[in-house]
PDB file of N, CA and C in Angstrom:
ATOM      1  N   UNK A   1      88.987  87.305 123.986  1.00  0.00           N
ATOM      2  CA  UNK A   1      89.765  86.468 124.862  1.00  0.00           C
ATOM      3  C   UNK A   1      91.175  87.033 125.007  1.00  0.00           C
ATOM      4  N   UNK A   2      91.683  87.560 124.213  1.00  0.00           N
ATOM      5  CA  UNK A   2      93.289  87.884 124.075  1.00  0.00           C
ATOM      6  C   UNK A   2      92.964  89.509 125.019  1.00  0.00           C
ATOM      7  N   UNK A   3      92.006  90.075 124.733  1.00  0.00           N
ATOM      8  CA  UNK A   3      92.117  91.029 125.520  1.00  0.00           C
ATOM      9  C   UNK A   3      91.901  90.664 127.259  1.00  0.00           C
ATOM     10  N   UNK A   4      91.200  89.647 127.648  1.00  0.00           N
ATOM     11  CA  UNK A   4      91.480  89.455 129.217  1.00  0.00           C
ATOM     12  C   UNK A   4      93.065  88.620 129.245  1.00  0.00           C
ATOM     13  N   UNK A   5      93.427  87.838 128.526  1.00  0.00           N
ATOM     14  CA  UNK A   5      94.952  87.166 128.602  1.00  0.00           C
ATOM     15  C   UNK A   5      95.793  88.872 128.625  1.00  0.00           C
ATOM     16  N   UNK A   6      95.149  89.737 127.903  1.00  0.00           N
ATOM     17  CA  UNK A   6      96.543  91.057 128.050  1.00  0.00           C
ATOM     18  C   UNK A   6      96.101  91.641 129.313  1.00  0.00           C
ATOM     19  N   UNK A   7      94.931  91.525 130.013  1.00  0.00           N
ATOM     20  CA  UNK A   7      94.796  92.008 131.541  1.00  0.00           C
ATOM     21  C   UNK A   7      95.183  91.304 132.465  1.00  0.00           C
ATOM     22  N   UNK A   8      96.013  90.005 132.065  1.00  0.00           N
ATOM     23  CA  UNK A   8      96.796  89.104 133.140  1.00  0.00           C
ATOM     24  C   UNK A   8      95.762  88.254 133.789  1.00  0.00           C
ATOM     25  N   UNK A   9      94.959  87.554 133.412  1.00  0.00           N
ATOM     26  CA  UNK A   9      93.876  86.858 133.678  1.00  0.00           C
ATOM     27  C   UNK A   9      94.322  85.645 133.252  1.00  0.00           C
ATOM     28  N   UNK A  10      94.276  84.337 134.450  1.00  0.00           N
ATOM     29  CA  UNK A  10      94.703  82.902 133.534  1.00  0.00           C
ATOM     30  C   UNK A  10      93.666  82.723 133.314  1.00  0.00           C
ATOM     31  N   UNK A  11      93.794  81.120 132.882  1.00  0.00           N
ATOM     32  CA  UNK A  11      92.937  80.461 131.481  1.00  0.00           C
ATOM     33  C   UNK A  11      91.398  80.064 132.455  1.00  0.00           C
ATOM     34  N   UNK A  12      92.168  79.922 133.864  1.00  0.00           N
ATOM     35  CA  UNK A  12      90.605  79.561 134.583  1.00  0.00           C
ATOM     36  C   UNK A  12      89.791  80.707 135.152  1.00  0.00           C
ATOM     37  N   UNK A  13      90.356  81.735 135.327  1.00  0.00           N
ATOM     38  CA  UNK A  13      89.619  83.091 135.609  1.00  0.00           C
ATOM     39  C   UNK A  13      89.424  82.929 134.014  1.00  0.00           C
ATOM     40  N   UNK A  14      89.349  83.390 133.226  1.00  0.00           N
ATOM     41  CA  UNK A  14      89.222  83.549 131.605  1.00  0.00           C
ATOM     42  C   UNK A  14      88.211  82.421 131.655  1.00  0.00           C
ATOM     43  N   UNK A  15      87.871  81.262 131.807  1.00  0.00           N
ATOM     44  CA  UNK A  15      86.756  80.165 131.801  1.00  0.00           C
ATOM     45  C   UNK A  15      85.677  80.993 132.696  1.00  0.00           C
ATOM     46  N   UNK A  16      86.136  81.228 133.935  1.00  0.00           N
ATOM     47  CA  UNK A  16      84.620  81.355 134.334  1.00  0.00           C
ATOM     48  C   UNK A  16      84.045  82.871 134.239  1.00  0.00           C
ATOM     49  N   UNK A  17      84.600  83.811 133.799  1.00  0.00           N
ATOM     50  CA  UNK A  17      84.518  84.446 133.061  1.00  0.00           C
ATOM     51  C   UNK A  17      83.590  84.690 132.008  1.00  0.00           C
ATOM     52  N   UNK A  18      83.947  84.030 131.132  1.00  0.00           N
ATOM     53  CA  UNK A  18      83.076  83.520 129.487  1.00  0.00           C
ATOM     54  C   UNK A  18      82.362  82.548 130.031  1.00  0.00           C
ATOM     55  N   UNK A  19      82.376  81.652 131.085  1.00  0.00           N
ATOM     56  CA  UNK A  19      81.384  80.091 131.317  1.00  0.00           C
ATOM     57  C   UNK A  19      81.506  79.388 130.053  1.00  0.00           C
ATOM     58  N   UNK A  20      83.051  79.552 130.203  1.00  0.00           N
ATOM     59  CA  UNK A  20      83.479  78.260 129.047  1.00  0.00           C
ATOM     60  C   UNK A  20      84.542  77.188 129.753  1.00  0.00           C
ATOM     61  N   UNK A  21      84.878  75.981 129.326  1.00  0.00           N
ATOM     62  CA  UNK A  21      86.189  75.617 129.940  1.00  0.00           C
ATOM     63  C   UNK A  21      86.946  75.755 130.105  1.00  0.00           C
ATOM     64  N   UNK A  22      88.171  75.535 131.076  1.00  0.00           N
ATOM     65  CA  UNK A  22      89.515  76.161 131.280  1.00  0.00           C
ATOM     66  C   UNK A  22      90.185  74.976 129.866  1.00  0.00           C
ATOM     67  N   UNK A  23      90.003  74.136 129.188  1.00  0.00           N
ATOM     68  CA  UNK A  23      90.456  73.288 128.419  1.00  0.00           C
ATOM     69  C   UNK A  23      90.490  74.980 126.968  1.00  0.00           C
ATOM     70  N   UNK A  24      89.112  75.129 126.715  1.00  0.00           N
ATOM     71  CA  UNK A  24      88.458  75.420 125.487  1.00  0.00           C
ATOM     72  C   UNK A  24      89.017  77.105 125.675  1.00  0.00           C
ATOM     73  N   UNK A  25      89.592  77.366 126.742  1.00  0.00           N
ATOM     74  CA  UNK A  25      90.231  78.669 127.134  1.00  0.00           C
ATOM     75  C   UNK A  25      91.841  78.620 126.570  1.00  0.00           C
ATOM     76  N   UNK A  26      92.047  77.296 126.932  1.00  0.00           N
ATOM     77  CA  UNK A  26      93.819  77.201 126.417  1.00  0.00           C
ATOM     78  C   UNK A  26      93.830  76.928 125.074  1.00  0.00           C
ATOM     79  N   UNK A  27      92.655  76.255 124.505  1.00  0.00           N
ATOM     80  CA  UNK A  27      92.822  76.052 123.132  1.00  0.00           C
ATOM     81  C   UNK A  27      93.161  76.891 122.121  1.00  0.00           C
ATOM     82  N   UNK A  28      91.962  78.164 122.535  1.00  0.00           N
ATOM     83  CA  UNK A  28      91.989  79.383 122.407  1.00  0.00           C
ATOM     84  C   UNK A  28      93.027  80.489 122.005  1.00  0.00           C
ATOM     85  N   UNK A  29      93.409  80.356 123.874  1.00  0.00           N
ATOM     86  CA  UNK A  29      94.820  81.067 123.673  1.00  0.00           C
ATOM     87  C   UNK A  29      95.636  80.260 122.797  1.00  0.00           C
ATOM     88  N   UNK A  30      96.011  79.166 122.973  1.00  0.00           N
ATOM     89  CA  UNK A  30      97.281  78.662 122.274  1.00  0.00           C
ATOM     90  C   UNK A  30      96.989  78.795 120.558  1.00  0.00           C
ATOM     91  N   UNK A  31      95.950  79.267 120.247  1.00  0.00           N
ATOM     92  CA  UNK A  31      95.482  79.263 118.806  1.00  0.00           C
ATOM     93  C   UNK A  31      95.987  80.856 118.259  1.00  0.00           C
ATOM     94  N   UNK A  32      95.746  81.414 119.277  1.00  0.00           N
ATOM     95  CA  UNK A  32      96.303  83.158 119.288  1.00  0.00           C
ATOM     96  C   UNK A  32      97.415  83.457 119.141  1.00  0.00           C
ATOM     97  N   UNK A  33      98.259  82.738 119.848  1.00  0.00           N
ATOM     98  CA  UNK A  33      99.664  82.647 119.907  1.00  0.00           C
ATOM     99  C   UNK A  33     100.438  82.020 118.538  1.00  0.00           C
ATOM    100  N   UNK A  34      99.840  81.365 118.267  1.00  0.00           N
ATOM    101  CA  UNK A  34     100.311  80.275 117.042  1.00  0.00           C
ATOM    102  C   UNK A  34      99.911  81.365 115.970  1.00  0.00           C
ATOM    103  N   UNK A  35      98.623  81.860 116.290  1.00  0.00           N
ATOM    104  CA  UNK A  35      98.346  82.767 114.714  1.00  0.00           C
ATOM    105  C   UNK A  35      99.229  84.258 114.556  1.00  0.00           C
ATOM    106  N   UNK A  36      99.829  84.646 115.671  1.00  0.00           N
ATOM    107  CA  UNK A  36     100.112  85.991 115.825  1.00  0.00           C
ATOM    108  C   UNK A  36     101.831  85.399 116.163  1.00  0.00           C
ATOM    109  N   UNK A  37     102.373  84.729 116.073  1.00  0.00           N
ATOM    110  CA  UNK A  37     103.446  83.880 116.159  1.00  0.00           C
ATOM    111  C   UNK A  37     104.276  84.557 117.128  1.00  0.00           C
ATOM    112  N   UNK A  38     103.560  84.503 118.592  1.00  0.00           N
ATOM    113  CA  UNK A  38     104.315  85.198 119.801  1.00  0.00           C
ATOM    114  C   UNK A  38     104.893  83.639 120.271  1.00  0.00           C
ATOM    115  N   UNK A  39     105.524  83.762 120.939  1.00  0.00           N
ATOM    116  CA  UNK A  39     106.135  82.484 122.411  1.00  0.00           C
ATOM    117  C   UNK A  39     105.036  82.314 123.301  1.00  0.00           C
ATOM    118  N   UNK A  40     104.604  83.255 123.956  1.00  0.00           N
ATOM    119  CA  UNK A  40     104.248  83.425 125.302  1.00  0.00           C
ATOM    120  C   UNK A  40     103.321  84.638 125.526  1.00  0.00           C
ATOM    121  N   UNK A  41     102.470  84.173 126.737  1.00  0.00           N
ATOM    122  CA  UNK A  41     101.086  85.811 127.166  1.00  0.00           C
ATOM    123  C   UNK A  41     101.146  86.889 126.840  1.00  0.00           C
ATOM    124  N   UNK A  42     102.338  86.923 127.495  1.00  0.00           N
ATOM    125  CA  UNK A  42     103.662  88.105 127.391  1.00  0.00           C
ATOM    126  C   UNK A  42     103.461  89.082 125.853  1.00  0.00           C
ATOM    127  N   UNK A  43     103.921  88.116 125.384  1.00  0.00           N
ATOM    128  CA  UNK A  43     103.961  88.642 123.615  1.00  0.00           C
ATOM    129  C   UNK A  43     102.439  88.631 123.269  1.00  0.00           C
ATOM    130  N   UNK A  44     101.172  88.379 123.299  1.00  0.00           N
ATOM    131  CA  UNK A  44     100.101  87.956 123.127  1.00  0.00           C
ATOM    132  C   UNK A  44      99.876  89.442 124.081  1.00  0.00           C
ATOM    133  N   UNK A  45      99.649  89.721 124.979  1.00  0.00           N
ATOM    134  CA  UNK A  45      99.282  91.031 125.818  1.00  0.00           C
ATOM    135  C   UNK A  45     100.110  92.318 125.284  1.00  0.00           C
ATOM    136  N   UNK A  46     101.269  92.392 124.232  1.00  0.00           N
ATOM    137  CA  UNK A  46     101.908  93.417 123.652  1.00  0.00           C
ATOM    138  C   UNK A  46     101.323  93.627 122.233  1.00  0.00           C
ATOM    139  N   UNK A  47     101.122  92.441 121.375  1.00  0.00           N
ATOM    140  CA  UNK A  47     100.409  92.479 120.098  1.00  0.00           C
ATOM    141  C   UNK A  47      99.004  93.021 120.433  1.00  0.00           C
ATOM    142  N   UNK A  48      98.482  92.787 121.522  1.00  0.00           N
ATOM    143  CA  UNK A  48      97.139  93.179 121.861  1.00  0.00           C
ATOM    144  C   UNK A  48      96.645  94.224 121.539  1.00  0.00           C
ATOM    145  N   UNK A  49      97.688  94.858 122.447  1.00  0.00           N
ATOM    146  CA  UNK A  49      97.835  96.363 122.811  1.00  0.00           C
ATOM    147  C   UNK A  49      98.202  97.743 122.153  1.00  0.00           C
ATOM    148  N   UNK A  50      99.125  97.036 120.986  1.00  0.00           N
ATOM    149  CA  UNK A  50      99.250  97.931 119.782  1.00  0.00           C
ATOM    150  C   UNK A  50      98.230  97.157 118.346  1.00  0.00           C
ATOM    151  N   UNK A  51      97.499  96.013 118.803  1.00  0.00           N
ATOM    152  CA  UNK A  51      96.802  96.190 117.593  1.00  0.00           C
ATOM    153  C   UNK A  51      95.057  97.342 117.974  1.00  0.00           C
ATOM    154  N   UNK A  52      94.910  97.263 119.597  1.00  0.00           N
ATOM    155  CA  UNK A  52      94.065  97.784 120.261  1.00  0.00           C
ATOM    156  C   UNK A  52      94.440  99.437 119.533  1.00  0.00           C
ATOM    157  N   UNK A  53      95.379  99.852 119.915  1.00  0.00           N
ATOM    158  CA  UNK A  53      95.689 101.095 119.915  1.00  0.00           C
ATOM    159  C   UNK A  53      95.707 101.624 118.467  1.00  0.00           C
ATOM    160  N   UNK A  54      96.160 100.659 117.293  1.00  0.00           N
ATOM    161  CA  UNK A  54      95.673 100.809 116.271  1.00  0.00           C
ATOM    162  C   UNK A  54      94.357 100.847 115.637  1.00  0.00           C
ATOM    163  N   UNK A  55      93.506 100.289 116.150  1.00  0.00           N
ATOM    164  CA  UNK A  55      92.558 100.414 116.002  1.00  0.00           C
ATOM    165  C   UNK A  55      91.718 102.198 116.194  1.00  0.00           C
ATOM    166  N   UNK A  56      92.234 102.132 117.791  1.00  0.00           N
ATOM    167  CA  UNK A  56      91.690 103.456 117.599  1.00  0.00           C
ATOM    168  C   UNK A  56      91.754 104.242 116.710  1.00  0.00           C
ATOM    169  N   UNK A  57      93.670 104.690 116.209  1.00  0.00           N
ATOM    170  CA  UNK A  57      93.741 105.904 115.964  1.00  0.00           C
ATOM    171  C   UNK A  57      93.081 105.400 114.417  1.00  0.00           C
ATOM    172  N   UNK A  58      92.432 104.271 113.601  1.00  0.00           N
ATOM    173  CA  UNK A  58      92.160 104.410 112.493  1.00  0.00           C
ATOM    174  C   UNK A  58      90.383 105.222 112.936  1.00  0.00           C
ATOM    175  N   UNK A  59      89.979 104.694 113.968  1.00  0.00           N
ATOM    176  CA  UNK A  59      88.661 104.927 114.182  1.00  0.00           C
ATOM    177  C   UNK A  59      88.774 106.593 114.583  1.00  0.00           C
ATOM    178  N   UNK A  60      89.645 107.104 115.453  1.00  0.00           N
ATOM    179  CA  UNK A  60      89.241 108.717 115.164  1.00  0.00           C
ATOM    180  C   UNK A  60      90.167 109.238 113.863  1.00  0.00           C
ATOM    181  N   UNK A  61      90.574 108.533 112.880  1.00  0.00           N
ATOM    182  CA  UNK A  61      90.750 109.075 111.639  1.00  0.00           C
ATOM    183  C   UNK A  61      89.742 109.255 110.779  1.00  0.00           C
ATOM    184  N   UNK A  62      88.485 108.448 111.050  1.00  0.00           N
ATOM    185  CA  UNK A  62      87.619 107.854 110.055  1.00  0.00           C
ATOM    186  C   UNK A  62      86.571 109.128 110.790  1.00  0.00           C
ATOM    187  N   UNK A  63      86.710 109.712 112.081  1.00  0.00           N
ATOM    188  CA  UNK A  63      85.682 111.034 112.138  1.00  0.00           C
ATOM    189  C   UNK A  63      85.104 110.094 113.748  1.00  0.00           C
ATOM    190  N   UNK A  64      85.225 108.487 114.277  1.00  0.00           N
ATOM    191  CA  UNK A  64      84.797 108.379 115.277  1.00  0.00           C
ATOM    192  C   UNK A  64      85.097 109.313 116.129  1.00  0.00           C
ATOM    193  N   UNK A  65      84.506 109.522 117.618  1.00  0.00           N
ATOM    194  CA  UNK A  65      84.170 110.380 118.485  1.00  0.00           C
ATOM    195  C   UNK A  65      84.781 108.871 119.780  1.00  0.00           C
ATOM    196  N   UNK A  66      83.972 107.990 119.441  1.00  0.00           N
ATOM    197  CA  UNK A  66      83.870 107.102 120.448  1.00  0.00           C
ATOM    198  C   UNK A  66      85.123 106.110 119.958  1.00  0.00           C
ATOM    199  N   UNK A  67      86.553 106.010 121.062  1.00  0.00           N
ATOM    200  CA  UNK A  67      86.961 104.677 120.898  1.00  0.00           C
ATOM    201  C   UNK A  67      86.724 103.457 121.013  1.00  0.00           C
ATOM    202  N   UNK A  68      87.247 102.563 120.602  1.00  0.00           N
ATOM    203  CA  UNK A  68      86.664 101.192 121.248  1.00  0.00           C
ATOM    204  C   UNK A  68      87.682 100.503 122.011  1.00  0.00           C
ATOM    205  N   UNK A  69      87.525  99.375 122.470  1.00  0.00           N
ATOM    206  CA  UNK A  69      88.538  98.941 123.771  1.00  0.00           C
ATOM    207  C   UNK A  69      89.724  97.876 122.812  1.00  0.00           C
ATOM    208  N   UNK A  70      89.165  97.514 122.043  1.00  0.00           N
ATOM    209  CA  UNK A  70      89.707  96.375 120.951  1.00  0.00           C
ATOM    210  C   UNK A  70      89.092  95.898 120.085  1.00  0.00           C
ATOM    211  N   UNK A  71      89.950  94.882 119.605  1.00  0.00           N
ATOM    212  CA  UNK A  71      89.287  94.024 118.469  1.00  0.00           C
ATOM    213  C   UNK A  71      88.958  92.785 118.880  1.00  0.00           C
ATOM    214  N   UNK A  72      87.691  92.597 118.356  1.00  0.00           N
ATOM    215  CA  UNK A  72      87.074  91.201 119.156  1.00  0.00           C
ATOM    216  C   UNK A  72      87.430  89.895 117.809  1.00  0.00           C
ATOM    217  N   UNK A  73      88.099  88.923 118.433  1.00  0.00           N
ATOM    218  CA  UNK A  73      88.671  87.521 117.961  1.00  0.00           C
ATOM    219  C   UNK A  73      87.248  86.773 117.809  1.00  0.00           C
ATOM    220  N   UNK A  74      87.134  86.431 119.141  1.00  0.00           N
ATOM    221  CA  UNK A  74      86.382  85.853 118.996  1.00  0.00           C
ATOM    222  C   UNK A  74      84.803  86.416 119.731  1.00  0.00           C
ATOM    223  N   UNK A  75      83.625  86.099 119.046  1.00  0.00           N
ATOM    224  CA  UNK A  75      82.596  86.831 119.576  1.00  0.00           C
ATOM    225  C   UNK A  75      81.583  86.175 120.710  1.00  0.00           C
ATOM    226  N   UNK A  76      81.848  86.435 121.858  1.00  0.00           N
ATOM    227  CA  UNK A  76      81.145  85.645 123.223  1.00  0.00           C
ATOM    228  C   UNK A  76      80.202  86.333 123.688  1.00  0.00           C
ATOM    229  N   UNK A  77      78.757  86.723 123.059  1.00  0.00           N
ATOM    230  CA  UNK A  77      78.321  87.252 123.735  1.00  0.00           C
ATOM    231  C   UNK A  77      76.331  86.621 123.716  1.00  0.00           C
ATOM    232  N   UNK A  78      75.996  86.759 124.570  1.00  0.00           N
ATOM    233  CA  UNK A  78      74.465  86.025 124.692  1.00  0.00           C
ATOM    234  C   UNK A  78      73.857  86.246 123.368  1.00  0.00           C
ATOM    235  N   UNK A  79      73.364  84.739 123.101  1.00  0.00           N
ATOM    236  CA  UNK A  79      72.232  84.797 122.067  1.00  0.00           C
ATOM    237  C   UNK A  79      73.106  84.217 120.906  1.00  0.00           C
ATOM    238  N   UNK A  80      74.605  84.632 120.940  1.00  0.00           N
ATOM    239  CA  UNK A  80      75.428  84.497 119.820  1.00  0.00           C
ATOM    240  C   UNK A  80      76.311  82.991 120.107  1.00  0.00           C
ATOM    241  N   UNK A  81      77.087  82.342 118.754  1.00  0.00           N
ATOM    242  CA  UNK A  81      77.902  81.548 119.077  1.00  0.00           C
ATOM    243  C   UNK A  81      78.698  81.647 117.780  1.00  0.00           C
ATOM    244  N   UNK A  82      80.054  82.126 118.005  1.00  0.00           N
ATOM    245  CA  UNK A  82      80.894  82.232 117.202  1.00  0.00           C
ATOM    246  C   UNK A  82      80.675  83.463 116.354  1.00  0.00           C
ATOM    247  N   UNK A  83      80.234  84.152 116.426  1.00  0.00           N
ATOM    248  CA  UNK A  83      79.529  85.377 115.940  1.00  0.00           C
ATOM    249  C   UNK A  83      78.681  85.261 114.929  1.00  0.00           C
ATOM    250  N   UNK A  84      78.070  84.186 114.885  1.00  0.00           N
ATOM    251  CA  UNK A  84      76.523  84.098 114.382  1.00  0.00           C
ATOM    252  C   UNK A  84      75.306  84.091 115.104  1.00  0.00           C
ATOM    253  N   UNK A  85      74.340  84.038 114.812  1.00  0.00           N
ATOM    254  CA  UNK A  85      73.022  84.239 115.314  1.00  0.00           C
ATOM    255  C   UNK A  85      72.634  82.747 116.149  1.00  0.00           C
ATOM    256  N   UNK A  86      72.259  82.845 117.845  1.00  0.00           N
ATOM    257  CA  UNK A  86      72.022  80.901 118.127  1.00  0.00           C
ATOM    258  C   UNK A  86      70.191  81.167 117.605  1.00  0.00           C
ATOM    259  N   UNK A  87      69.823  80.414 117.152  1.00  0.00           N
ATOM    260  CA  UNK A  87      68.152  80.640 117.100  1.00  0.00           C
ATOM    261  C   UNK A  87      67.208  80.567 118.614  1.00  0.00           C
ATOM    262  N   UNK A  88      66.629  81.109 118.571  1.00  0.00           N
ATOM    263  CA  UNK A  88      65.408  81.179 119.660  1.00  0.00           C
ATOM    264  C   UNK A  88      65.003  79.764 120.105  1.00  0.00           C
ATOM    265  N   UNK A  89      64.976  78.906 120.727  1.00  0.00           N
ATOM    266  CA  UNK A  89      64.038  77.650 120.910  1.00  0.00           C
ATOM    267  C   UNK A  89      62.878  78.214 122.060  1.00  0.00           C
TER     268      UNK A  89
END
C-alpha cells in the first residue's frame, strides 16, 4: 500500500485498486504514517523510497541478480489475507 501512496495514488484509486475500501485504505495509510512517524504522503513516499532502495542494495549484496520493487507491509494478494493462507471452500 505505501508503495502506490509513494506513486501519488489517493486512498480511492488505492481502494479500487486492491478492491478494498476507500475507509480501510485510510486506515491503512494513517497506520503507516503513525508507525514510520512521518506528517504527511509526502514523508510516507520518501521513507518508501529509501527503505525500497535499501532493500535492494542489501539484496545484490547477498549475490541477488534480480531486484525487487519493495517491501511489502501489507500482503494483498489472491487466495491470501493478511499474509496467511484463506482456505479453499
Amino acid at each position: 500500500m505505501a508503495e502506490l501512496v509513494a506513486a501519488g495514488l489517493t486512498n480511492r484509486e488505492i481502494a479500487t485498486t486492491l478492491h478494498l475500501s476507500p475507509r480501510t485504505v485510510e486506515h491503512h495509510v494513517s497506520g503507516a504514517l503513525r508507525k514510520l512517524g512521518v506528517p504527511s504522503r509526502q514523508g510516507l513516499a520518501a521513507q518508501w523510497s529509501g527503505l525500497a532502495a535499501a532493500q535492494t542494495r542489501n539484496r545484490a549484496a547477498r549475490g541477488h541478480n534480480t531486484p525487487r520493487t519493495g517491501v511489502n507491509w501489507v500482503s494483498v494478494t489472491p487466495g491470501t489475507r493478511m499474509g496467511g493462507r484463506v482456505p479453499n471452500t
